[in-house]
XYZ file of C-alpha atoms in Angstrom:
633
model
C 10.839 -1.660 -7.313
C 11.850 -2.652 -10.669
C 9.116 -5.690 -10.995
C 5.916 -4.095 -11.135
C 4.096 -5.395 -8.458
C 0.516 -4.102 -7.626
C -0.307 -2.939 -4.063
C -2.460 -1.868 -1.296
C -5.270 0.611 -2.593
C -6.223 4.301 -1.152
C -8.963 5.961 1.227
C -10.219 9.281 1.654
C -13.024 11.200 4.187
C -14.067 14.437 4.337
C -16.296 15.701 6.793
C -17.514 19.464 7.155
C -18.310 20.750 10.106
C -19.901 23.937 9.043
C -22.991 24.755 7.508
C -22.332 24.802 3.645
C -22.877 28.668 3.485
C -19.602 28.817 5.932
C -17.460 27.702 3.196
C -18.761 29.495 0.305
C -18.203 32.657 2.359
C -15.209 32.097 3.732
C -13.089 30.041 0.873
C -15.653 31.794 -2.165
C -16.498 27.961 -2.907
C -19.394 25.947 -2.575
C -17.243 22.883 -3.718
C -14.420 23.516 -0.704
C -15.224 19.798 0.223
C -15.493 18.189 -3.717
C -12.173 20.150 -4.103
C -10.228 18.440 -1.130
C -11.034 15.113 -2.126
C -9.714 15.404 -5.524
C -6.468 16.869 -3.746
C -6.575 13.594 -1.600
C -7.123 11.390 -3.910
C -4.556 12.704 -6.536
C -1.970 12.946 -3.821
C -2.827 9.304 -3.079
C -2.775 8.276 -6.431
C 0.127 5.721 -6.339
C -2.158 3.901 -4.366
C -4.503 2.677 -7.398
C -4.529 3.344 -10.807
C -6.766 0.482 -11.722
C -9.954 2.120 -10.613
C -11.493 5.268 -7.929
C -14.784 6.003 -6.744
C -16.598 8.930 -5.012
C -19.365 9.088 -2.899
C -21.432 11.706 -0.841
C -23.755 11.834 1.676
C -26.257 14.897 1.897
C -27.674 15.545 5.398
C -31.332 15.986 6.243
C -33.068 16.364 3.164
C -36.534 15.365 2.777
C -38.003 12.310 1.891
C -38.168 12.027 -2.107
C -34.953 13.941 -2.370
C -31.667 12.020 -3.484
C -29.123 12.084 -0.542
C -26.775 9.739 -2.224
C -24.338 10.001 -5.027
C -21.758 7.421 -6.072
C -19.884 7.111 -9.183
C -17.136 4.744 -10.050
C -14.678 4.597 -13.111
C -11.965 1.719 -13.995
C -11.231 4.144 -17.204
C -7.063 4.295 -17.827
C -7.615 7.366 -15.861
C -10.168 7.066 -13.150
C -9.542 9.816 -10.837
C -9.872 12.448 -13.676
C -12.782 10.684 -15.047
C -14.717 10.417 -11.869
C -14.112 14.146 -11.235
C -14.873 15.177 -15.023
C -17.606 13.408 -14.774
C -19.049 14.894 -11.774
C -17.684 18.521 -13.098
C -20.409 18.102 -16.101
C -22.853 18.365 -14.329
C -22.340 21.151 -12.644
C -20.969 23.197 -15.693
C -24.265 22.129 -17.806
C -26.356 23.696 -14.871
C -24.117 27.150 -14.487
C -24.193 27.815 -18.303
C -28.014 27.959 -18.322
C -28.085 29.388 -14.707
C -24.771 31.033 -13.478
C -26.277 32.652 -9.971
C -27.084 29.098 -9.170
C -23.135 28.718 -8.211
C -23.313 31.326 -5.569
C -26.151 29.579 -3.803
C -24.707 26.518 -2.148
C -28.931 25.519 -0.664
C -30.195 25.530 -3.720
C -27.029 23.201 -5.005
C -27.590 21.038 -2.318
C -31.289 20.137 -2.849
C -30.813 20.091 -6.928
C -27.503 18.469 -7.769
C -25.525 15.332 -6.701
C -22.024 15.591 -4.884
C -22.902 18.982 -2.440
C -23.607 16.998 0.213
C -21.292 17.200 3.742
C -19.524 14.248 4.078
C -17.805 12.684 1.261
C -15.517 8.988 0.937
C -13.404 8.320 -2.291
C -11.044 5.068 -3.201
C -8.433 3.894 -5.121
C -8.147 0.845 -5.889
C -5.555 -1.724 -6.921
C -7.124 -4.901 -8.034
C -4.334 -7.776 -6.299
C -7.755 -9.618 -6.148
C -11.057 -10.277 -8.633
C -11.094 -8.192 -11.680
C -10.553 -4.899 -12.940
C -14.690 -4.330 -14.023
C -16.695 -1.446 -12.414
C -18.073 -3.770 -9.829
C -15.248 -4.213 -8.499
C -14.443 -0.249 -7.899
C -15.451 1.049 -4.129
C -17.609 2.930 -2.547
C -19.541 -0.218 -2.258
C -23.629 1.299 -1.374
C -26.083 -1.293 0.617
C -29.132 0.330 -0.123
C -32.298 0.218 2.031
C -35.711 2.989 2.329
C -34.754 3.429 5.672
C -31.890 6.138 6.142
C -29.765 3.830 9.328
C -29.587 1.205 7.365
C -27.973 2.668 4.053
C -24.329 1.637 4.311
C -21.507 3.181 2.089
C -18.137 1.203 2.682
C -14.769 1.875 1.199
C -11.379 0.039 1.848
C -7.432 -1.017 1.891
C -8.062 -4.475 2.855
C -7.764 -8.141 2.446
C -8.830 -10.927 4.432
C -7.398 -14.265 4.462
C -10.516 -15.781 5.697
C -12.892 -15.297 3.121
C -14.486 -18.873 3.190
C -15.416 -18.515 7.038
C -16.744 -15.314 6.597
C -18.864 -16.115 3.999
C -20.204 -18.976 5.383
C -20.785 -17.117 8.379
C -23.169 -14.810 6.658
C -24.760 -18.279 5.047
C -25.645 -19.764 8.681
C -27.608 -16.267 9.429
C -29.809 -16.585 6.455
C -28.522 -14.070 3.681
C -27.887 -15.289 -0.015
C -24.473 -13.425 -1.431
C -24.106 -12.309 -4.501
C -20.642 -12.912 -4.381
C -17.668 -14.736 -2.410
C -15.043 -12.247 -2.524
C -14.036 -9.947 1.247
C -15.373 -6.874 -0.336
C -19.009 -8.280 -0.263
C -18.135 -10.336 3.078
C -17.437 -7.115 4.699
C -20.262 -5.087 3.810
C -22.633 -7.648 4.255
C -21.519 -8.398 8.035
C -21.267 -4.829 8.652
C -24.901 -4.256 7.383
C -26.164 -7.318 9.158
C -25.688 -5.925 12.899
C -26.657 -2.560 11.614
C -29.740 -4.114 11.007
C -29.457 -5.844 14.093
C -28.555 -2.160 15.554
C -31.992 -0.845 14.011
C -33.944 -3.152 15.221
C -33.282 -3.143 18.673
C -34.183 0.478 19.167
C -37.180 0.488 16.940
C -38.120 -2.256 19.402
C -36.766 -0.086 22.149
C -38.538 3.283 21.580
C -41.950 1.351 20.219
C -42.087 -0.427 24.158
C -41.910 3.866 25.284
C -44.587 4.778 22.870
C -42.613 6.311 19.834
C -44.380 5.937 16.516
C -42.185 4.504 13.544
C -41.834 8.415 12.277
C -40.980 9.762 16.021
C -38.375 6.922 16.644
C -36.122 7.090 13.193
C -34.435 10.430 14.500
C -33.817 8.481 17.687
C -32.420 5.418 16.447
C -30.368 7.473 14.172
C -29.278 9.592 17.253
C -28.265 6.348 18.908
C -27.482 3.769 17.182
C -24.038 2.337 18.439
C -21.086 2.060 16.064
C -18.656 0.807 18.351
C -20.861 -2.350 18.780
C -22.012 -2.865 15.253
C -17.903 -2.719 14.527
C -16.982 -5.037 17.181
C -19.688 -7.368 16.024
C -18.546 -7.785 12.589
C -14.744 -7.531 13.456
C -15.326 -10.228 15.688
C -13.573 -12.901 13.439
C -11.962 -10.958 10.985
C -8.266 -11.847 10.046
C -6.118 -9.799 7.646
C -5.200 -6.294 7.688
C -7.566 -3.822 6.936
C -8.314 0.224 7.067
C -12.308 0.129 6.689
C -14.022 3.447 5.957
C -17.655 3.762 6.058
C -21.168 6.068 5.834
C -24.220 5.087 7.230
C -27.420 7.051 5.334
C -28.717 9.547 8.271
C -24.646 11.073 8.569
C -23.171 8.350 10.645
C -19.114 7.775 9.936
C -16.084 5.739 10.697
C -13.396 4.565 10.182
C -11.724 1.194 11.625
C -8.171 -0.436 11.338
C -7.046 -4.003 12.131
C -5.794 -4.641 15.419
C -2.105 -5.129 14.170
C -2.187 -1.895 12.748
C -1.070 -3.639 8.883
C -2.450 -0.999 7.123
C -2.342 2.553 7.084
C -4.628 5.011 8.249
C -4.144 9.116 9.668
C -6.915 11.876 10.528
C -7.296 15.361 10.904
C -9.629 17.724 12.525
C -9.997 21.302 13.262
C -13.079 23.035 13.848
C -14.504 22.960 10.173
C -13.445 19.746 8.934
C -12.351 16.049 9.595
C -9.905 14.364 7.180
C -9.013 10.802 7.174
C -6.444 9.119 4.279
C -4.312 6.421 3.986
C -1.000 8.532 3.988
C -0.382 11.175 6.301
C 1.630 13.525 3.746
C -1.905 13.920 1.412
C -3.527 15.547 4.485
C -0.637 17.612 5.148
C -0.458 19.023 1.273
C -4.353 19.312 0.747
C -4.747 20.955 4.414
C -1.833 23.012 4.732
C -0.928 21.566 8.044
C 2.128 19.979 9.865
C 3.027 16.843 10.314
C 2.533 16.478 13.975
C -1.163 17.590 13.452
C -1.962 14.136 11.620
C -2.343 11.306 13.910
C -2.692 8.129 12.973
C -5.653 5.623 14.018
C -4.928 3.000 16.826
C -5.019 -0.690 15.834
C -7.763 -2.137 16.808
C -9.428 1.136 17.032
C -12.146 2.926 14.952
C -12.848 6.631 14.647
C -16.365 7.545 14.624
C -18.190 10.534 13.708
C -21.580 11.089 14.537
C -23.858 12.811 12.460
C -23.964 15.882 15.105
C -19.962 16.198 14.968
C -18.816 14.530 17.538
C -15.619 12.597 17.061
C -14.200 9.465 19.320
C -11.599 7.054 18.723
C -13.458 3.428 19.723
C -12.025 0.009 20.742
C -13.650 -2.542 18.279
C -10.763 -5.328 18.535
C -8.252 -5.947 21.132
C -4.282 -4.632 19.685
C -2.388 -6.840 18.713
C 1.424 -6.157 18.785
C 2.198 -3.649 16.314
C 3.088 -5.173 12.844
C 2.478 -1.828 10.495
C 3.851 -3.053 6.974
C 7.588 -2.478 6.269
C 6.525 -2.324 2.575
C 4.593 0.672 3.042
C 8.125 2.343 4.493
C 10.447 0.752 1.462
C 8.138 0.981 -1.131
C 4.779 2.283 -1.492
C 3.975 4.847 0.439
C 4.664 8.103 -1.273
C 8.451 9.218 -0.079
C 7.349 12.712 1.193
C 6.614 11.823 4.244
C 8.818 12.754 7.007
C 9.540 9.853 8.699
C 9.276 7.486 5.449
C 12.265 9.602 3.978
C 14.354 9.530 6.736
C 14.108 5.617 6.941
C 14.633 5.295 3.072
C 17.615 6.879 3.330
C 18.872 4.766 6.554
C 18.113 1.915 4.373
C 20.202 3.059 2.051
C 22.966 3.736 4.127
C 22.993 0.709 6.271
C 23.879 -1.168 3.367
C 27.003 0.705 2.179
C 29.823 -1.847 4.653
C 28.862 -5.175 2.733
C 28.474 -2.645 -0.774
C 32.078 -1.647 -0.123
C 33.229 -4.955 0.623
C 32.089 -6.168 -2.389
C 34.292 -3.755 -4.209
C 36.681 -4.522 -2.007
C 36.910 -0.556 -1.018
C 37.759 0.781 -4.560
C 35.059 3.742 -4.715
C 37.894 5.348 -7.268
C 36.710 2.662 -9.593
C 32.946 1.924 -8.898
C 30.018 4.232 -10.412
C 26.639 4.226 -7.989
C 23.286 4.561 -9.617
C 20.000 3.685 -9.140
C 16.944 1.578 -10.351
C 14.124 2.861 -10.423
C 13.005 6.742 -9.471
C 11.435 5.327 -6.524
C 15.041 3.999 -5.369
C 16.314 7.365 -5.450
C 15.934 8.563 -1.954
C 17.641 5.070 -0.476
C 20.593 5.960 -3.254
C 21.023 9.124 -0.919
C 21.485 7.307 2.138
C 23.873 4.652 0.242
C 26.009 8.057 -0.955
C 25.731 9.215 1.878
C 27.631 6.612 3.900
C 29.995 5.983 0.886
C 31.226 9.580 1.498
C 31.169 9.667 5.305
C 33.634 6.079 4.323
C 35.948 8.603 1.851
C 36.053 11.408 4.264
C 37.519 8.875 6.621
C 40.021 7.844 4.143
C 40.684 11.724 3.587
C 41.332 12.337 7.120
C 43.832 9.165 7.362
C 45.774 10.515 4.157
C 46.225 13.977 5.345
C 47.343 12.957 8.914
C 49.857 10.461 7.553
C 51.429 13.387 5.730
C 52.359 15.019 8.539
C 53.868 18.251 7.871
C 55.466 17.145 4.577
C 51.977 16.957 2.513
C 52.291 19.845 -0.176
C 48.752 21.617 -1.213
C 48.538 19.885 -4.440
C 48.396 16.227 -2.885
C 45.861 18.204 -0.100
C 43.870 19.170 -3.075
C 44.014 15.575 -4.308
C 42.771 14.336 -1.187
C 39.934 16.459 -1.178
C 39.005 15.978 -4.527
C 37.837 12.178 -3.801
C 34.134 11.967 -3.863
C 31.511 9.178 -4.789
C 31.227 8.583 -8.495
C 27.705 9.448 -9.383
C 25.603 8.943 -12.260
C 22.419 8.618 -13.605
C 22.987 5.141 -15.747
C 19.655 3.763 -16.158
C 16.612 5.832 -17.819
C 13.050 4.496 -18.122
C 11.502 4.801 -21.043
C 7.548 5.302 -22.014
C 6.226 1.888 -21.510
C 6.797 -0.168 -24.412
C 4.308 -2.011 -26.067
C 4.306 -4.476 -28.558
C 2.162 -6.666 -31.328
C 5.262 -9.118 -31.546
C 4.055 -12.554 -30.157
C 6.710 -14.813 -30.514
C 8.876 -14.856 -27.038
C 12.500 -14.523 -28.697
C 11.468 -11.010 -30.524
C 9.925 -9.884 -27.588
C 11.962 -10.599 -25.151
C 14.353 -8.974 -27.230
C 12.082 -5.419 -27.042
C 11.589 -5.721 -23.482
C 15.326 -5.521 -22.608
C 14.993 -1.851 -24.156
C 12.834 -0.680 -21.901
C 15.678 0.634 -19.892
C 18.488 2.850 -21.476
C 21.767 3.664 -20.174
C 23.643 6.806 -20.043
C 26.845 5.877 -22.701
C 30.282 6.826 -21.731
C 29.787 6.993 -17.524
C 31.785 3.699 -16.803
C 35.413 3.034 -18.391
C 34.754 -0.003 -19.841
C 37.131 -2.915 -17.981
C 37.853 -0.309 -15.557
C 34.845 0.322 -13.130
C 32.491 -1.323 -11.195
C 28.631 -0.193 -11.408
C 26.834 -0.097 -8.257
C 22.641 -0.102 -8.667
C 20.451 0.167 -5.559
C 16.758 -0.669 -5.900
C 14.041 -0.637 -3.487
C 13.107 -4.080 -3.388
C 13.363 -6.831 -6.003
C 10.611 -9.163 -6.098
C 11.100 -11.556 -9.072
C 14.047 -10.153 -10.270
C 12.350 -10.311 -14.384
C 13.077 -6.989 -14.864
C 17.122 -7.124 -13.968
C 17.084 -10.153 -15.964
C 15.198 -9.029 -19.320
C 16.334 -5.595 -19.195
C 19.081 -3.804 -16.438
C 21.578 -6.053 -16.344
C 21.688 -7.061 -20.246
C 21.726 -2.946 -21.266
C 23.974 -2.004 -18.060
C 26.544 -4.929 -19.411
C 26.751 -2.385 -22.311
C 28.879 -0.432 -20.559
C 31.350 -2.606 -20.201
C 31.977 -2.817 -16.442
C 33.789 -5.534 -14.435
C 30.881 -5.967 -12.307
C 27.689 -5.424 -11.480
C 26.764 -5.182 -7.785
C 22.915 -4.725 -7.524
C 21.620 -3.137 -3.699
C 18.415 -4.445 -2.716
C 17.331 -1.389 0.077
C 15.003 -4.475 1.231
C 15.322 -7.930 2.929
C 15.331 -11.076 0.508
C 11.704 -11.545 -0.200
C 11.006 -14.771 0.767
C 7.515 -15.016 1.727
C 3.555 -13.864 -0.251
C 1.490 -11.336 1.523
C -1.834 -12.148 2.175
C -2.945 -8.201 3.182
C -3.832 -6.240 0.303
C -0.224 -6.412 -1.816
C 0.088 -8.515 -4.845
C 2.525 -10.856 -4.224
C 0.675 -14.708 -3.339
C 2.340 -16.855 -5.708
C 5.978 -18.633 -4.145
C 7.212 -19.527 -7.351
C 7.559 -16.059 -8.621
C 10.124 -14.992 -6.103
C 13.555 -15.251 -6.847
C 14.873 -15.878 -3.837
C 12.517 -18.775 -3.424
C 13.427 -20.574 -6.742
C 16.862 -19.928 -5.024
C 16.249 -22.143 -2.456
C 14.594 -24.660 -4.687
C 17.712 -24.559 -6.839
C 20.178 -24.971 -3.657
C 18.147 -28.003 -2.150
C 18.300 -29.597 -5.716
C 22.513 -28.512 -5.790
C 22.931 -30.269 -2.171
C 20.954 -33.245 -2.817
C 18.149 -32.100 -0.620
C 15.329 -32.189 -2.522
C 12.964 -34.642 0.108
C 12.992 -31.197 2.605
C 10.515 -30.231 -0.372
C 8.298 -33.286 -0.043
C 8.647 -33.265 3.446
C 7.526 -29.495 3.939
C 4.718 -30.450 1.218
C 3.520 -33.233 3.113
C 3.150 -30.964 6.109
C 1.590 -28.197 4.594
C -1.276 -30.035 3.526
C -1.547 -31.382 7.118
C -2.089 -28.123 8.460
C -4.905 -27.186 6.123
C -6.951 -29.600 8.502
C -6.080 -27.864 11.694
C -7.935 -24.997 13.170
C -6.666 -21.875 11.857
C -4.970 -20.455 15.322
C -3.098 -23.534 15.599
C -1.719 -23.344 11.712
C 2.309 -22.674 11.631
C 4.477 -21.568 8.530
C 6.608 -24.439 7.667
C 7.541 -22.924 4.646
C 10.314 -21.806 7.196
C 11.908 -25.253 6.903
C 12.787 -24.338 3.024
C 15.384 -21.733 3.663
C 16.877 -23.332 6.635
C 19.852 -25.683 5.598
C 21.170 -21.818 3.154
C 22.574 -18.548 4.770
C 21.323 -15.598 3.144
C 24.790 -15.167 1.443
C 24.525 -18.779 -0.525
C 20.770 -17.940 -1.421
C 21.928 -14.098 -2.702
C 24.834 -16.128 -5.133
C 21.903 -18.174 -6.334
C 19.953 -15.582 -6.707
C 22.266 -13.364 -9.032
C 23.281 -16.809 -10.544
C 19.090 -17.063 -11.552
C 18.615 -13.672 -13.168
C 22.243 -13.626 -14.781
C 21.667 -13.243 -18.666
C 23.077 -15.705 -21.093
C 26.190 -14.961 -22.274
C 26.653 -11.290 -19.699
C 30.313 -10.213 -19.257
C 30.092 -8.662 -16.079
C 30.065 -10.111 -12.214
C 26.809 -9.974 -11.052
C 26.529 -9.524 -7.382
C 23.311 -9.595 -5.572
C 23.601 -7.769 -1.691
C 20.485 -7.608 0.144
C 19.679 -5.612 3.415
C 19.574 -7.558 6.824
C 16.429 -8.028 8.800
C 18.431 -6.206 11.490
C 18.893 -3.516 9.385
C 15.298 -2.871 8.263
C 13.958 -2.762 12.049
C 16.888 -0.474 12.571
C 15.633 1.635 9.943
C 12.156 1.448 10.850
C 11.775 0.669 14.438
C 7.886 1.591 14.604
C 6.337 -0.375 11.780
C 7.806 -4.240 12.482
C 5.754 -5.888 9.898
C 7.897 -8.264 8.201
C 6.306 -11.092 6.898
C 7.472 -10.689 3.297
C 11.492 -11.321 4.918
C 11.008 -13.214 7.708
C 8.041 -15.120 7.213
C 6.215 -14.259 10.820
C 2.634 -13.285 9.639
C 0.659 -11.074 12.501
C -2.315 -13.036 11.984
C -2.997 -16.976 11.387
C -4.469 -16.704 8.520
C -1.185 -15.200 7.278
C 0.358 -18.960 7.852
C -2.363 -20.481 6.370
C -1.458 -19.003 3.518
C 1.768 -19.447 2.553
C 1.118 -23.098 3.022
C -1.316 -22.829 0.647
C 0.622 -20.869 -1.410
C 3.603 -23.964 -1.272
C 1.160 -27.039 -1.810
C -0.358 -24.661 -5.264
C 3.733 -24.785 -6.105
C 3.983 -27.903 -5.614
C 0.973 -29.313 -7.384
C 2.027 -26.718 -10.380
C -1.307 -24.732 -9.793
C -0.647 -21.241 -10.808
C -3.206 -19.324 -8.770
C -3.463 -16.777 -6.162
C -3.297 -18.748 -2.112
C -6.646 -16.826 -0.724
């Protein structure tokens, strides 16, 4: 993606299932666990780079003896710093005591982070700010070990107002109106709830408050407590949480939006947001990683025992497309065969638009993460030229002579690497002419690929958003070169719709495609369908939200997607550019072709999985509309 759009944010669990002295023993560590996580989280860490967190639980250690660690960094390089940080500590205590690393006890009762379990995060902040408050694990504290709560998450909710109200009507006092707090608050309500009703329980049999804590921590139902405070959750979500005594789970949403994959053998659970970080940390294949049902939670108990729990009734599947185009990391099995299908299933209207002259055309690619759909796109251009190959040498009969046979076989895809990324470029300049002028460097172009007046320049990217970037940049340095035209491949549907789940696109008016439509109505004299659609939108903010519809629909209706792709390369055209700028998108069709298990569309096709979804973009259009230039949740 060549805006830079920020995204859905990273979890990680690890769970031992041996006594500490197994691992020291066997893997000559008594950090095998601290070590995993940082594998996890660095293999994760295109999910946030605006902030991680750490936290670990040590089990059964005696009162007046820590049993919880947390630290948090929003430093330009949190996962290092949380780790370095950690890493001090132990290195201060091994220079004055060295045998005190081959003794993983006495680690355990002295120093923080040796505990059994551990949850880390990475966050991308698409919501509130970037301060260390913000950073997860998020830690409910309380003397009582049940009710300690450690909570960790790739989430948004879309009906942040409810919820917190809801917590309002049962007495608490926020600190805070934002779905972090929401969530960890209703979670540790009906813990509490939990805890009460079997202190109240075992106190009716006779149990002292000492004899019944090991009970209610034996006990205490997860599965309810979940189900509880899922109960009117809407958004998409992949939860991860600690209770004090050893307690863990993990839950997702019931449409399955986000990600979420575990692992177990018999010395260690793993849970993460992307199956390929288990794989490379683990050693293990691919069909060993399952993922977590929607609607389902996996919880660990403190003695081991592992069970995947209803907590929401499934919805029908709408996994996030994004996370297949875009921003899940491309080593994953299945991810990299669909991002090449993408690629491929968009080579018939590519070669159309060139009107079949591959002699003459150049294929690239913008950005790195475009590369593996650029495969698939070569790909089918050279399963196309082999078919012209075959017809060429068939029509020659036995008259062909080995040179023209050598000719024939000599055509192949013109490749090149055209664009190049430089270091981010940063500027004191102020004044928007000057830099403007700087940020159309931060691409460069490979000179002397394309015969200027000669060849046309194919560039596939993952997805295009706003389409600044091509505008400010790509297409003014590419135009360099000289070609006739410029055809740039969008791997990705037109984006015609904010997300509302945990990526960081809420605002209409920054899509291009949108301010296509805009333009078009205006072009056709058709600009009351805005009013009208306005005028509705505000009438569903009074409705309840299951009855709420997207009738943001009604905008794009009267254009094909051809008419509002020609807009579209008309918008981010630079003044006075030489070449034909051609904008070709991938079909809906295509993209469920591609990725037949994760149907989650909403960014394309506008049909959000949840209601609050539609509540949304509604929102989102009136804020357009009334020039407000905020966030729609």
């Amino acid at each position: 993606m060549s805006d830079a759009i920020k995204h859905e944010c990273g979890i990680a669990m690890v769970r031992l299932l041996k006594p500490l002295s197994y691992y020291k023993e066997k893997y000559g560590t008594s950090f095998y666990a601290l070590n995993k996580m940082y594998l996890l989280m660095e293999k994760q860490h295109n999910r946030g780079q605006d902030g991680a967190g750490l936290a670990n639980i040590k089990f059964d250690m005696q009162p007046g003896k820590r049993y919880i660690s947390r630290y948090r960094s929003n430093s330009s390089t949190p996962i290092k710093d949380v780790f370095a940080h950690i890493n001090e500590r132990f290195e201060a205590e091994f220079k004055e005591n060295p045998k005190h690393v081959e003794n993983p006890e006495w680690l355990k009762q002295n120093l923080p982070f040796t505990g059994e379990i551990f949850l880390g995060h990475l966050r991308y902040g698409t919501f509130g700010g970037n301060s260390i408050e913000h950073c997860h694990p998020f830690l409910r504290q309380n003397n009582w070990m049940t009710r300690n709560l450690v909570l960790a998450g790739n989430f948004n909710m879309t009906n942040v107002d409810e919820l917190f109200q809801q917590l309002v009507d049962l007495g608490q006092h926020p600190k805070e109106k934002a779905d972090t707090v929401t969530v960890l608050e209703k979670i540790g309500h009906f813990i509490d709830v939990e805890t009460d009703k079997l202190y109240r329980k075992y106190k009716k049999q006779g149990y002292s408050k000492v004899e019944a804590t090991p009970l209610i921590a034996e006990n205490i139902n997860l599965q309810k407590v979940l189900k509880q405070s899922a109960k009117k959750w809407d958004g998409g979500y992949a939860i991860a949480g600690m209770l004090g005594h050893g307690d863990a789970f993990v839950m997702r949403d019931p449409s399955g939006i986000r990600p979420a994959h575990w692992y177990m053998d018999d010395e260690v659970i793993v849970i993460a947001s992307e199956r390929p970080a288990i794989q490379t940390a683990f050693n293990v294949q691919w069909e060993d990683v399952k993922e977590i049902k929607p609607g389902y939670a996996l919880i660990i108990k403190k003695d081991g025992t592992v069970s995947e729990k209803q907590f929401r009734e499934p919805l029908e599947r709408k996994s996030c497309s994004f996370e297949r185009i875009y921003f899940s990391r491309g080593s994953d099995k299945d991810i990299y065969e669909e991002r090449k299908e993408l690629g491929r299933l968009v080579v018939e209207p590519v070669l159309k638009e060139i009107e079949y002259d591959t002699k003459n055309t150049v294929f690239s690619y913008i950005p790195n993460t475009a590369e593996t759909s650029f495969y698939g796109m070569v790909k089918g251009v050279e399963d196309y030229i082999n078919t012209v190959k075959i017809r060429k040498i068939l029509s020659g009969k036995r008259e062909i002579d080995a040179d023209e046979v050598r000719s024939i076989l000599n055509m192949r895809a013109r490749v090149e690497k055209l664009t190049i990324k430089d270091a981010k470029l940063r500027t004191f300049i102020t004044d928007d002419v000057h830099r403007d002028d700087l940020v159309s460097h931060v691409y460069d172009i490979t000179y002397g690929a394309v015969r200027r007046g000669e060849d046309n320049v194919v560039l596939i990217d993952d997805s295009i958003v706003r389409g600044t970037t091509l505008k400010q940049s790509i297409l003014r340095i590419v135009d360099r070169l000289g070609p006739k035209k410029i055809v740039i491949v969008s791997s990705a549907p037109q984006i015609r719709y904010p997300d509302c789940y945990g990526i960081d696109m809420a605002k209409l008016g920054d899509f291009m495609v949108f301010r296509a439509a805009v333009e078009l109505l205006k072009d056709t004299k058709q600009e009351n369908i805005l009013d009208d659609v306005y005028e509705k939108a505000k009438a569903q903010m009074e409705l309840p939200l299951e009855q709420v519809t997207n009738v943001v629909k009604e905008i794009y209706r009267p254009f094909t997607a051809e008419q509002l792709s020609d807009k579209s390369a008309e918008i981010i055209s630079p003044p006075n550019i030489n070449a034909e700028v051609k904008l070709i998108f991938q079909s809906i069709e295509g993209l469920h072709s591609a990725c037949p298990a994760h149907l989650g569309d909403w960014y394309f096709t506008g049909n959000y999985p949840t209601p609050g979804g539609n509540r949304v973009v509604n929102r989102a259009f009136i804020n357009f509309m009334e020039g407000k230039n905020v966030r729609a949740y």
